[in-house]
Structures are given as C-alpha cells and as structure tokens.
Amino acid sequence: MCVIFDAPTIILSYSCSATPNLPTAPYVAALVYTRDRACAPRDMSPQALVEFRALLDYTINSLS
C-alpha cells in the first residue's frame, strides 16, 4: 500500500503494484545500446566502464 500526503490533515492511500504493467522491450533495447556504445576513456575511466556495464547487464537480465 502506498500512502500519499495530500495535505497536513488528509492522507490518501491506494494500492501500489510492485511490478507495473509496462512493456520492458524498449527499455532493454535502450540499455543494450547504451552498454554496447559506452567506451573508455571518452565517457569514463576503464574501471568505471566495467562497473557501469556490469550494472547495465544486471538491469537487462532483471527486465528480460
């Protein structure tokens, strides 16, 4: 359940879905493109790029 504080005395609550019903394919495609196009040293240091790609891989696998 999510709680929204609309005013100091009014509390609105509604049910929140943990996984929204959104298509993930466009997000996965964008993340794959970003992962494949990032390069070092233009965008970031080599170690930062390794960690960034690992995070993108984790996110891609989570959405797939």
mmCIF file with all atom_site columns, C-alpha atoms in Angstrom:
data_model
loop_
_atom_site.group_PDB
_atom_site.id
_atom_site.type_symbol
_atom_site.label_atom_id
_atom_site.label_alt_id
_atom_site.label_comp_id
_atom_site.label_asym_id
_atom_site.label_entity_id
_atom_site.label_seq_id
_atom_site.pdbx_PDB_ins_code
_atom_site.Cartn_x
_atom_site.Cartn_y
_atom_site.Cartn_z
_atom_site.occupancy
_atom_site.B_iso_or_equiv
_atom_site.pdbx_formal_charge
_atom_site.auth_seq_id
_atom_site.auth_comp_id
_atom_site.auth_asym_id
_atom_site.auth_atom_id
_atom_site.pdbx_PDB_model_num
ATOM 1  C CA . MET A 1 1  ? 0.000  0.000  0.000   1.00 0.00 ? 1  MET A CA 1
ATOM 2  C CA . CYS A 1 2  ? 1.254  3.458  -0.872  1.00 0.00 ? 2  CYS A CA 1
ATOM 3  C CA . VAL A 1 3  ? 0.430  6.488  1.210   1.00 0.00 ? 3  VAL A CA 1
ATOM 4  C CA . ILE A 1 4  ? 0.259  9.976  -0.232  1.00 0.00 ? 4  ILE A CA 1
ATOM 5  C CA . PHE A 1 5  ? 0.178  13.011 1.996   1.00 0.00 ? 5  PHE A CA 1
ATOM 6  C CA . ASP A 1 6  ? -2.078 15.420 0.130   1.00 0.00 ? 6  ASP A CA 1
ATOM 7  C CA . ALA A 1 7  ? -2.484 17.963 2.892   1.00 0.00 ? 7  ALA A CA 1
ATOM 8  C CA . PRO A 1 8  ? -1.414 18.131 6.535   1.00 0.00 ? 8  PRO A CA 1
ATOM 9  C CA . THR A 1 9  ? -4.628 16.515 7.703   1.00 0.00 ? 9  THR A CA 1
ATOM 10 C CA . ILE A 1 10 ? -5.572 14.358 4.719   1.00 0.00 ? 10 ILE A CA 1
ATOM 11 C CA . ILE A 1 11 ? -3.871 11.054 3.953   1.00 0.00 ? 11 ILE A CA 1
ATOM 12 C CA . LEU A 1 12 ? -4.740 9.322  0.709   1.00 0.00 ? 12 LEU A CA 1
ATOM 13 C CA . SER A 1 13 ? -3.833 5.686  0.244   1.00 0.00 ? 13 SER A CA 1
ATOM 14 C CA . TYR A 1 14 ? -4.103 3.358  -2.697  1.00 0.00 ? 14 TYR A CA 1
ATOM 15 C CA . SER A 1 15 ? -2.735 0.016  -3.755  1.00 0.00 ? 15 SER A CA 1
ATOM 16 C CA . CYS A 1 16 ? 0.668  0.064  -5.482  1.00 0.00 ? 16 CYS A CA 1
ATOM 17 C CA . SER A 1 17 ? 1.771  -2.710 -7.743  1.00 0.00 ? 17 SER A CA 1
ATOM 18 C CA . ALA A 1 18 ? 5.352  -3.851 -7.187  1.00 0.00 ? 18 ALA A CA 1
ATOM 19 C CA . THR A 1 19 ? 5.727  -4.516 -10.907 1.00 0.00 ? 19 THR A CA 1
ATOM 20 C CA . PRO A 1 20 ? 3.971  -2.023 -13.148 1.00 0.00 ? 20 PRO A CA 1
ATOM 21 C CA . ASN A 1 21 ? 2.400  -3.376 -16.290 1.00 0.00 ? 21 ASN A CA 1
ATOM 22 C CA . LEU A 1 22 ? 4.827  -1.657 -18.668 1.00 0.00 ? 22 LEU A CA 1
ATOM 23 C CA . PRO A 1 23 ? 6.458  -3.206 -21.733 1.00 0.00 ? 23 PRO A CA 1
ATOM 24 C CA . THR A 1 24 ? 10.129 -3.832 -20.967 1.00 0.00 ? 24 THR A CA 1
ATOM 25 C CA . ALA A 1 25 ? 11.410 -4.465 -24.510 1.00 0.00 ? 25 ALA A CA 1
ATOM 26 C CA . PRO A 1 26 ? 12.088 -0.777 -25.313 1.00 0.00 ? 26 PRO A CA 1
ATOM 27 C CA . TYR A 1 27 ? 13.961 -0.342 -22.039 1.00 0.00 ? 27 TYR A CA 1
ATOM 28 C CA . VAL A 1 28 ? 16.043 -3.455 -22.622 1.00 0.00 ? 28 VAL A CA 1
ATOM 29 C CA . ALA A 1 29 ? 16.891 -2.301 -26.155 1.00 0.00 ? 29 ALA A CA 1
ATOM 30 C CA . ALA A 1 30 ? 17.966 1.116  -24.888 1.00 0.00 ? 30 ALA A CA 1
ATOM 31 C CA . LEU A 1 31 ? 20.093 -0.383 -22.122 1.00 0.00 ? 31 LEU A CA 1
ATOM 32 C CA . VAL A 1 32 ? 21.755 -2.830 -24.536 1.00 0.00 ? 32 VAL A CA 1
ATOM 33 C CA . TYR A 1 33 ? 22.513 0.034  -26.917 1.00 0.00 ? 33 TYR A CA 1
ATOM 34 C CA . THR A 1 34 ? 23.992 2.114  -24.097 1.00 0.00 ? 34 THR A CA 1
ATOM 35 C CA . ARG A 1 35 ? 26.051 -0.831 -22.829 1.00 0.00 ? 35 ARG A CA 1
ATOM 36 C CA . ASP A 1 36 ? 27.450 -1.525 -26.284 1.00 0.00 ? 36 ASP A CA 1
ATOM 37 C CA . ARG A 1 37 ? 28.187 2.094  -27.166 1.00 0.00 ? 37 ARG A CA 1
ATOM 38 C CA . ALA A 1 38 ? 29.900 3.258  -23.959 1.00 0.00 ? 38 ALA A CA 1
ATOM 39 C CA . CYS A 1 39 ? 33.654 3.462  -24.242 1.00 0.00 ? 39 CYS A CA 1
ATOM 40 C CA . ALA A 1 40 ? 36.666 4.405  -22.186 1.00 0.00 ? 40 ALA A CA 1
ATOM 41 C CA . PRO A 1 41 ? 38.365 6.893  -21.856 1.00 0.00 ? 41 PRO A CA 1
ATOM 42 C CA . ARG A 1 42 ? 35.934 9.106  -23.776 1.00 0.00 ? 42 ARG A CA 1
ATOM 43 C CA . ASP A 1 43 ? 32.960 8.522  -21.474 1.00 0.00 ? 43 ASP A CA 1
ATOM 44 C CA . MET A 1 44 ? 34.604 7.383  -18.215 1.00 0.00 ? 44 MET A CA 1
ATOM 45 C CA . SER A 1 45 ? 37.587 5.596  -16.767 1.00 0.00 ? 45 SER A CA 1
ATOM 46 C CA . PRO A 1 46 ? 38.133 1.947  -17.742 1.00 0.00 ? 46 PRO A CA 1
ATOM 47 C CA . GLN A 1 47 ? 37.228 0.640  -14.271 1.00 0.00 ? 47 GLN A CA 1
ATOM 48 C CA . ALA A 1 48 ? 34.095 2.807  -14.128 1.00 0.00 ? 48 ALA A CA 1
ATOM 49 C CA . LEU A 1 49 ? 33.091 1.439  -17.532 1.00 0.00 ? 49 LEU A CA 1
ATOM 50 C CA . VAL A 1 50 ? 33.480 -2.155 -16.309 1.00 0.00 ? 50 VAL A CA 1
ATOM 51 C CA . GLU A 1 51 ? 31.253 -1.422 -13.320 1.00 0.00 ? 51 GLU A CA 1
ATOM 52 C CA . PHE A 1 52 ? 28.743 0.529  -15.434 1.00 0.00 ? 52 PHE A CA 1
ATOM 53 C CA . ARG A 1 53 ? 28.449 -2.354 -17.909 1.00 0.00 ? 53 ARG A CA 1
ATOM 54 C CA . ALA A 1 54 ? 28.012 -4.817 -15.046 1.00 0.00 ? 54 ALA A CA 1
ATOM 55 C CA . LEU A 1 55 ? 25.160 -2.710 -13.678 1.00 0.00 ? 55 LEU A CA 1
ATOM 56 C CA . LEU A 1 56 ? 23.565 -2.483 -17.115 1.00 0.00 ? 56 LEU A CA 1
ATOM 57 C CA . ASP A 1 57 ? 23.886 -6.261 -17.559 1.00 0.00 ? 57 ASP A CA 1
ATOM 58 C CA . TYR A 1 58 ? 22.232 -6.825 -14.188 1.00 0.00 ? 58 TYR A CA 1
ATOM 59 C CA . THR A 1 59 ? 19.379 -4.471 -15.111 1.00 0.00 ? 59 THR A CA 1
ATOM 60 C CA . ILE A 1 60 ? 18.951 -6.046 -18.558 1.00 0.00 ? 60 ILE A CA 1
ATOM 61 C CA . ASN A 1 61 ? 18.803 -9.530 -17.031 1.00 0.00 ? 61 ASN A CA 1
ATOM 62 C CA . SER A 1 62 ? 16.295 -8.339 -14.431 1.00 0.00 ? 62 SER A CA 1
ATOM 63 C CA . LEU A 1 63 ? 13.984 -6.947 -17.092 1.00 0.00 ? 63 LEU A CA 1
ATOM 64 C CA . SER A 1 64 ? 14.329 -9.866 -19.516 1.00 0.00 ? 64 SER A CA 1
#
